Coordinates of C-alpha atoms in Angstrom, one line a residue:
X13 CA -12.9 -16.2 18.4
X14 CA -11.8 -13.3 20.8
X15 CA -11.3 -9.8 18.8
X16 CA -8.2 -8.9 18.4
X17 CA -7.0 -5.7 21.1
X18 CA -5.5 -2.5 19.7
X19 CA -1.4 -2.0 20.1
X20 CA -1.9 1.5 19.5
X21 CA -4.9 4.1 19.1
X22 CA -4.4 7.8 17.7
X23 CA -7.7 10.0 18.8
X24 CA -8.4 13.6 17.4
X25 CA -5.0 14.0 16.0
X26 CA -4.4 17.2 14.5
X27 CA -0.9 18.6 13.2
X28 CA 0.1 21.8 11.5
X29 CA 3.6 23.6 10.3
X30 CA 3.0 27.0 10.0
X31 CA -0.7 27.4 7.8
X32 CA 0.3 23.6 6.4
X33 CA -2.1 21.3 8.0
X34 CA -0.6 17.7 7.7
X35 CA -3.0 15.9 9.8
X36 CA -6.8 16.8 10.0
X37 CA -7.9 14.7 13.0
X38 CA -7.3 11.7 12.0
X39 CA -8.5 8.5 14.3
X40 CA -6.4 5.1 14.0
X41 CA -6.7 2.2 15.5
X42 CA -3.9 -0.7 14.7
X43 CA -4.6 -4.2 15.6
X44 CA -2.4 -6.8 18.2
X45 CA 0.3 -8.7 15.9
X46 CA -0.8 -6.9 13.1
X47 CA 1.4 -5.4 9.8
X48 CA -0.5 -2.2 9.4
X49 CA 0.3 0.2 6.4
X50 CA 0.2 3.8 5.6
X51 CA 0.1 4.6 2.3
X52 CA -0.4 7.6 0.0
X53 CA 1.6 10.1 -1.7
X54 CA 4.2 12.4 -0.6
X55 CA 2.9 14.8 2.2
X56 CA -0.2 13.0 2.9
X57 CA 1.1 12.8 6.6
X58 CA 1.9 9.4 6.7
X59 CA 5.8 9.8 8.1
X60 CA 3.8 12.7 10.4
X61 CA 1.3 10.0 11.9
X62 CA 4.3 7.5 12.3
X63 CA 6.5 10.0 14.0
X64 CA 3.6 10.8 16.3
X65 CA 3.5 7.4 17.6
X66 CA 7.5 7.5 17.6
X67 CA 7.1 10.7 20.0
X68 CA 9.1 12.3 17.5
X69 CA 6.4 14.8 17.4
X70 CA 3.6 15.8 19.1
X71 CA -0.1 16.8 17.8
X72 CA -1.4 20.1 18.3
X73 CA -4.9 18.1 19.4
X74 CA -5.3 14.5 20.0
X75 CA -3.6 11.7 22.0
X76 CA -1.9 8.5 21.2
X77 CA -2.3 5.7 23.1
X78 CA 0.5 2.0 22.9
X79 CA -0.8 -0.7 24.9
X80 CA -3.5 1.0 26.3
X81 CA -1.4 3.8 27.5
X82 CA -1.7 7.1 27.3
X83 CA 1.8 7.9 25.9
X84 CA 1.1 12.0 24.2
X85 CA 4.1 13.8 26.1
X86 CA 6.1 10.6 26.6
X87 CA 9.5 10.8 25.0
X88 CA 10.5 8.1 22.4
X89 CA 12.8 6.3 24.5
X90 CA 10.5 5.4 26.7
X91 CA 7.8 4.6 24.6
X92 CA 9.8 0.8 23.7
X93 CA 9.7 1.3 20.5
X94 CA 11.8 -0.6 17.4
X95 CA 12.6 1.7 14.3
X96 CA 13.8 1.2 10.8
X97 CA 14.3 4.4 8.4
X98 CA 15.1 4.0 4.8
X99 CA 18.9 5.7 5.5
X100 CA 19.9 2.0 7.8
X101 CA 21.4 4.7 10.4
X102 CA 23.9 1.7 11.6
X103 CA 26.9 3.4 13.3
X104 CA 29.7 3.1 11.0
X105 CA 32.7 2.6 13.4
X106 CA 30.5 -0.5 15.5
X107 CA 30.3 -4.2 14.0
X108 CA 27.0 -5.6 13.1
X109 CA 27.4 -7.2 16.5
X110 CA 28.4 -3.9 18.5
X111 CA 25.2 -2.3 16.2
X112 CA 23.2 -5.2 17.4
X113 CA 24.7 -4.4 21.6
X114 CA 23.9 -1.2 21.3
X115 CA 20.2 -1.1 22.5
X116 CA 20.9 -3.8 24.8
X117 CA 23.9 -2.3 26.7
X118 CA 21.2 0.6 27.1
X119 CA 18.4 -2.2 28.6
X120 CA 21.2 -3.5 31.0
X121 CA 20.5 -6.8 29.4
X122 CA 22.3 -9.7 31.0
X123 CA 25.6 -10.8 28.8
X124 CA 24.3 -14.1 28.5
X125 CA 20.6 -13.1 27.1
X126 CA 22.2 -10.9 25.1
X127 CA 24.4 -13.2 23.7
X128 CA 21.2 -15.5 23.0
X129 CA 19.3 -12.5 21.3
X130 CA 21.9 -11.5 19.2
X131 CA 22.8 -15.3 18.1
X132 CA 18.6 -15.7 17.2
X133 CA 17.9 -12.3 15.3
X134 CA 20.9 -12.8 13.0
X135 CA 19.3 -16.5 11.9
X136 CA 16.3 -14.6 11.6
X137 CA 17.6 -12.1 9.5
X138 CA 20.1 -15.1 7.5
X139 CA 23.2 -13.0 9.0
X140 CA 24.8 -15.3 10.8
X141 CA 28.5 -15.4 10.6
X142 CA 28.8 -12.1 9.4
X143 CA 28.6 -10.4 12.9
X144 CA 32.4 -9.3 13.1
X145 CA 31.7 -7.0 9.9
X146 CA 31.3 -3.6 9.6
X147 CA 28.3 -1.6 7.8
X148 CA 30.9 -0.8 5.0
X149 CA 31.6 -4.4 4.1
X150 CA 27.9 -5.0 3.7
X151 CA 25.9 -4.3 0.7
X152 CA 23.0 -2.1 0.8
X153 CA 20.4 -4.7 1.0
X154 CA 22.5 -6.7 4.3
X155 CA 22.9 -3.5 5.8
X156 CA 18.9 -3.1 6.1
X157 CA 18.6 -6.5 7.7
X158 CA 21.3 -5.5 10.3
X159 CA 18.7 -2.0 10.6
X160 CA 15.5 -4.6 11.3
X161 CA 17.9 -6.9 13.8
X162 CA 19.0 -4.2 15.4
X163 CA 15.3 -2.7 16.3
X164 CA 14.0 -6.7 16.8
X165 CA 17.0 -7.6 18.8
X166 CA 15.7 -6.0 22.2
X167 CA 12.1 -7.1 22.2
X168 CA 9.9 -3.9 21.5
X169 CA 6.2 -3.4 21.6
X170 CA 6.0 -2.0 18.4
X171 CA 7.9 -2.0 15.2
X172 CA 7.8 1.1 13.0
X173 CA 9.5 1.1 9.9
X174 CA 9.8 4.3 7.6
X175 CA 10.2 3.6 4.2
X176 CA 12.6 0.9 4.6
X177 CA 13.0 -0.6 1.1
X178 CA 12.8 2.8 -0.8
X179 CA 16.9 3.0 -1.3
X180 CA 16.8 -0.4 -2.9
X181 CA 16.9 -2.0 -6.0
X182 CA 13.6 -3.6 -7.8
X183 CA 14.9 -6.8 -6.9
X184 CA 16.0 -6.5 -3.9
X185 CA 12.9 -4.6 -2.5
X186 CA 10.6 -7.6 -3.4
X187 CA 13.1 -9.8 -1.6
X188 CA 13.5 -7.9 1.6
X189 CA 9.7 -7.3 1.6
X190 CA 9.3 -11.0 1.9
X191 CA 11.8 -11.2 4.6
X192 CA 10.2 -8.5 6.2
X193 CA 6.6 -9.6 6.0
X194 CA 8.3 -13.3 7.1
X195 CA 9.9 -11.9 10.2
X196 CA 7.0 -10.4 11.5
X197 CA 4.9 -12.8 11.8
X198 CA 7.6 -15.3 12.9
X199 CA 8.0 -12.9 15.7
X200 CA 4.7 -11.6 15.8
X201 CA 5.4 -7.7 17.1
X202 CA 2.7 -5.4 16.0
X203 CA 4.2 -3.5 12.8
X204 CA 3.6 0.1 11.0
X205 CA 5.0 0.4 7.7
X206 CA 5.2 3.6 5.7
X207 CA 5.4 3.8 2.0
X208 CA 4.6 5.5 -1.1
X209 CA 4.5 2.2 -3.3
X210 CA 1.4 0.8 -3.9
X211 CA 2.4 -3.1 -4.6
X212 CA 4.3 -2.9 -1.7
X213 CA 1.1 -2.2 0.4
X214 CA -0.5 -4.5 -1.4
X215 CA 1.8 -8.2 -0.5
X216 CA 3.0 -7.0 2.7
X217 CA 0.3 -5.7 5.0
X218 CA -3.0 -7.3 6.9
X219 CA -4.3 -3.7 6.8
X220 CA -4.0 -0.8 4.7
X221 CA -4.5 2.8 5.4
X222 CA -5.0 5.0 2.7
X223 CA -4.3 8.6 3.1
X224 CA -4.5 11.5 1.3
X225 CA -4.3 15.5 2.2
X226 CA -3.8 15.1 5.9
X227 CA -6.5 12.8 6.3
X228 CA -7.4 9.0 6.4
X229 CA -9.3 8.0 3.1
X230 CA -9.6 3.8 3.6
X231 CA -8.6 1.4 5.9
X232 CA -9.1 -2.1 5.1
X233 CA -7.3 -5.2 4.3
X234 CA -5.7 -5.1 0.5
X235 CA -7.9 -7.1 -1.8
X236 CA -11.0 -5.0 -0.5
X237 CA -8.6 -2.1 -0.5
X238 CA -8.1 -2.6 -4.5
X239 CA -11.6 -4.3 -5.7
X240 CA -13.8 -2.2 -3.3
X241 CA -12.2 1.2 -3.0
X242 CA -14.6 3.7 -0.8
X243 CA -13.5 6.9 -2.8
X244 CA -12.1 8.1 -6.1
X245 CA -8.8 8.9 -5.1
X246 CA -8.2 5.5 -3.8
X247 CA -9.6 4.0 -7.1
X248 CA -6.8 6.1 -8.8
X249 CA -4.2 6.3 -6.7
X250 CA -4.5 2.6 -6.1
X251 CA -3.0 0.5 -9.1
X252 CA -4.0 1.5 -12.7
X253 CA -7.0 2.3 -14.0
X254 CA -9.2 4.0 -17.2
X255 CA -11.8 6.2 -17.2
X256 CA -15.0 7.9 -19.2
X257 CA -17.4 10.6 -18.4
X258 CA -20.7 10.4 -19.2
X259 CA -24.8 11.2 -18.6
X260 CA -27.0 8.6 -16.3
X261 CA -29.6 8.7 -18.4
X262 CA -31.9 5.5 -16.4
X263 CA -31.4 3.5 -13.0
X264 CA -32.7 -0.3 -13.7
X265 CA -32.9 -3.2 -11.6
X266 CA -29.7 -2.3 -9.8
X267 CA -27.9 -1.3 -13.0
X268 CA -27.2 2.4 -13.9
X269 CA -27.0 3.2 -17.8
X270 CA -24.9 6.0 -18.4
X271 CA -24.1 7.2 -22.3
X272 CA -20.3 8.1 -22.8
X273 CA -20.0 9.5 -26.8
X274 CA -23.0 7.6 -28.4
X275 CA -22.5 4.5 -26.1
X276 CA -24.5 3.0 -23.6
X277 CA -22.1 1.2 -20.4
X278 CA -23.6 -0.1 -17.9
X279 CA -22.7 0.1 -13.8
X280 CA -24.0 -2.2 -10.8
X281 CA -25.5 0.2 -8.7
X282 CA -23.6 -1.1 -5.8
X283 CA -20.4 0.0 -7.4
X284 CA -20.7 3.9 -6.7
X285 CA -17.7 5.6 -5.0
X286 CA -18.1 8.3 -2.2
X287 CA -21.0 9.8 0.6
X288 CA -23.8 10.5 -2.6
X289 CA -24.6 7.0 -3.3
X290 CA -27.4 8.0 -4.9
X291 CA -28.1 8.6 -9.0
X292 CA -30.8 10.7 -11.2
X293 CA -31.2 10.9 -14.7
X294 CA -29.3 13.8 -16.2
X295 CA -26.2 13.2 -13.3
X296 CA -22.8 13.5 -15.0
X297 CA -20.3 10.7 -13.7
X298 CA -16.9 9.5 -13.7
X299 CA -16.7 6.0 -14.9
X300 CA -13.4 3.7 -13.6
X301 CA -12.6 0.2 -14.8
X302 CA -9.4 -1.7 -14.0
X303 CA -6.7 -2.5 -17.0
X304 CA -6.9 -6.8 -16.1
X305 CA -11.0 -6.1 -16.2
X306 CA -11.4 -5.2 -20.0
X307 CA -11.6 -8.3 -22.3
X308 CA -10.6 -8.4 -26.1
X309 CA -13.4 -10.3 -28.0
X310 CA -12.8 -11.6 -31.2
X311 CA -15.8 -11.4 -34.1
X312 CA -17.0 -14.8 -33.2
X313 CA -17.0 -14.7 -28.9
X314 CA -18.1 -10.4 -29.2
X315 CA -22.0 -12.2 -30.4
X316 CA -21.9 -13.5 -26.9
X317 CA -21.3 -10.2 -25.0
X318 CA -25.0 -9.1 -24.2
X319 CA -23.5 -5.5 -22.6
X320 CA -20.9 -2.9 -22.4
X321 CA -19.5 -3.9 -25.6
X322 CA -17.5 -1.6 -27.7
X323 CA -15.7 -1.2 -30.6
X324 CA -11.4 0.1 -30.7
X325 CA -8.7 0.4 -32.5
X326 CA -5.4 -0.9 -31.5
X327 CA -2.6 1.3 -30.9
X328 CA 0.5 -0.3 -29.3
X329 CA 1.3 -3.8 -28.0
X330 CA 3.9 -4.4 -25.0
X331 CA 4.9 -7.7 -23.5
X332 CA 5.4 -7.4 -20.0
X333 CA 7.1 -11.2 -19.4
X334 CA 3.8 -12.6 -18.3
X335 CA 1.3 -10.4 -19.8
X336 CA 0.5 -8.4 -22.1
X337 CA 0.2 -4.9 -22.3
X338 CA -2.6 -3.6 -24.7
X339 CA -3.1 0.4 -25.6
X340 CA -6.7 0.7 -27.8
X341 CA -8.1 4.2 -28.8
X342 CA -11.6 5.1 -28.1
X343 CA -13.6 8.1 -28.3
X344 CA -10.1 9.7 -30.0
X345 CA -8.9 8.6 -26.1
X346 CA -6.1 5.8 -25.3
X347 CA -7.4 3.4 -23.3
X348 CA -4.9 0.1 -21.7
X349 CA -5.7 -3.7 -21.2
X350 CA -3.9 -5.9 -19.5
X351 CA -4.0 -9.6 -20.5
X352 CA -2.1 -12.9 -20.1
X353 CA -3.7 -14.1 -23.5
X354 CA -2.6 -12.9 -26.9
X355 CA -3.9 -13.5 -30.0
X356 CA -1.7 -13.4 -33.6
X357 CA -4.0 -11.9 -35.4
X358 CA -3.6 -8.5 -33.0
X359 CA -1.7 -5.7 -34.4
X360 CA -1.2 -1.9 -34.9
X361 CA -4.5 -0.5 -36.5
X362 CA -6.4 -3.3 -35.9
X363 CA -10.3 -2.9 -35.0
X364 CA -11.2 -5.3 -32.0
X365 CA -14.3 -5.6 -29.8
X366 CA -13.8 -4.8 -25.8
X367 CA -16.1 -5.6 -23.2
X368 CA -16.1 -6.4 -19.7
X369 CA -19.5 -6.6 -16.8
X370 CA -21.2 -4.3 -14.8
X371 CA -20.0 -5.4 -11.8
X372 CA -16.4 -4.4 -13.0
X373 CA -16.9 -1.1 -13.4
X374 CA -16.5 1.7 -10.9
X375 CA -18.5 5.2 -10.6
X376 CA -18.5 8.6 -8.9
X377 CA -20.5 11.7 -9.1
X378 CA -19.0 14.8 -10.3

């Protein structure tokens, strides 16, 4: 199978605003007909690394590359790029048609292409027949699909879409998302995606990019993204998750013991976060384990659990719909489960065993 060429490459970028520094040479490669995220929290310089391969802005150091191309001090328009910001920025006094001529009239597109184009990105987008409106007749999440047409509509090399969905209701996000994930690969343009929203990331991209302080902490595909996370900060910021502090106190056969209180929990040694993947004796660590990981044992099935098994208290109960929502206090700490089973006999005060395997656990030096 042929490997897959790069759409666009960033080398070396570096950007600052005054003593700010947003990027901190950063390097980014993003895959043919691929839907590439960035994702992190507000000023990690994701909008800044979209805007620099928008031409929107240029890097104090570094180049960016579409196609191949060396495009640094090439001005957006000519860059054929499609965008989609989370404000629509349809014209007001121009039909979802005249929105969707727009571009074209610029491309000197032939009437009857256009005509074609127009007629096949509003199926795409499941607007058809409401081309003779205006953005004001539309509801918020038809005027975002009129946004997408228009930057499908004439063709682009890339699609780069700025938080998109972030003016939209729960709902309708998941819905769009959908569509959005749908069109691309329908049409198969090479998308970057910016958000702050973690599931978002998560059921819409083939690659993520986790960033973080003007820097690029993980890029991988989701599901290693969330299981194997490469650093602390993408444990964390990445879905929910508990932690404990503790003393390594041994290393054996792959497993490190740390004590946390008067506990013992055990770690697979393979599951250590960040450049020191080494541990001693005496090393104080961060422990991480995933709400869905931790299992309620009752008296009976808690015989069975040969390791990290410990005793809680339960504290609150919340049904989500399809789970259950579990808060237990440990070590004078609240700790959360996440289950799809419940049991009867659970309640407020309760004393339950919880457990879960080495291999589910996280760890980091401090």
């Amino acid at each position: 199978m042929q490997a897959l060429k790069n759409d666009v490459e960033i080398k070396g970028a570096f950007k600052q605003f005054g003593s700010n520094v947003v990027l901190n040479g950063i390097d980014l490669e993003v895959k043919q007909g691929e839907l590439l995220t960035l994702l992190g929290p507000s000023g990690c310089g994701k909008s800044t690394t979209l805007n620099l391969i928008a031409g929107f802005l240029e890097a104090d150091e570094g180049d960016v590359y579409i196609k191949g191309k060396k495009v640094t001090k090439v001005p957006p328009y000519k860059r054929d790029l499609g965008m989609v910001f989370q404000t629509y920025s349809l014209f007001p006094h121009m039909t979802v048609r005249e929105n969707l001529d727009f571009g074209l009239k610029l491309r000197k597109v032939e009437k009857s292409e256009k005509d074609k184009r127009i007629t096949r990105i509003l199926e795409l987008v499941r607007m058809s027949g409401l081309e003779d409106r205006y953005p004001r007749e539309l509801s918020g999440g038809q005027r975002q699909r009129v946004a997408i047409a228009r930057a499908l509509v004439v063709e682009p090399k890339l699609l780069l879409l700025d938080e998109p969905l972030s003016n939209l209701d729960a709902k309708l996000r998941h819905e769009l998302g959908a569509e959005i994930k749908r069109l691309q690969k329908e049409i198969g343009v090479t998308t970057i995606f910016v958000t702050h929203d973690q599931e978002e990331a998560l059921s819409l991209s083939d690659r993520i990019v986790v960033m973080n302080q003007g820097r690029i902490e993980q890029v991988s595909n989701p599901t290693t993204i969330y299981d194997h996370p490469s650093s602390e900060f993408v444990f964390r910021f990445i879905g929910k998750s508990n932690s404990f502090e503790g003393t390594v106190i041994a290393v054996e056969n792959r497993e490190i013991i740390v004590k946390v209180n008067n506990d013992i929990m055990r770690v697979d040694a393979d599951n250590m976060m960040g450049e020191d993947d080494s541990c001693q004796p005496g090393d104080i660590v961060m422990l991480y384990i995933r709400p869905e990981k931790i299992q309620i044992f009752s008296e009976a099935t808690a015989s069975q659990k040969s390791s990290n098994l410990h005793k809680a208290k339960i504290s609150q109960l919340n049904y989500l719909g399809t789970s259950w929502e579990v808060d237990v206090t440990m070590y004078e700490k609240s700790y959360q489960i996440l289950t799809h089973t419940f049991d009867s006999s659970w309640e407020h005060g309760k004393e339950v065993h919880i457990g879960w395997d080495p291999s589910d656990m996280m760890l980091v030096k401090k």
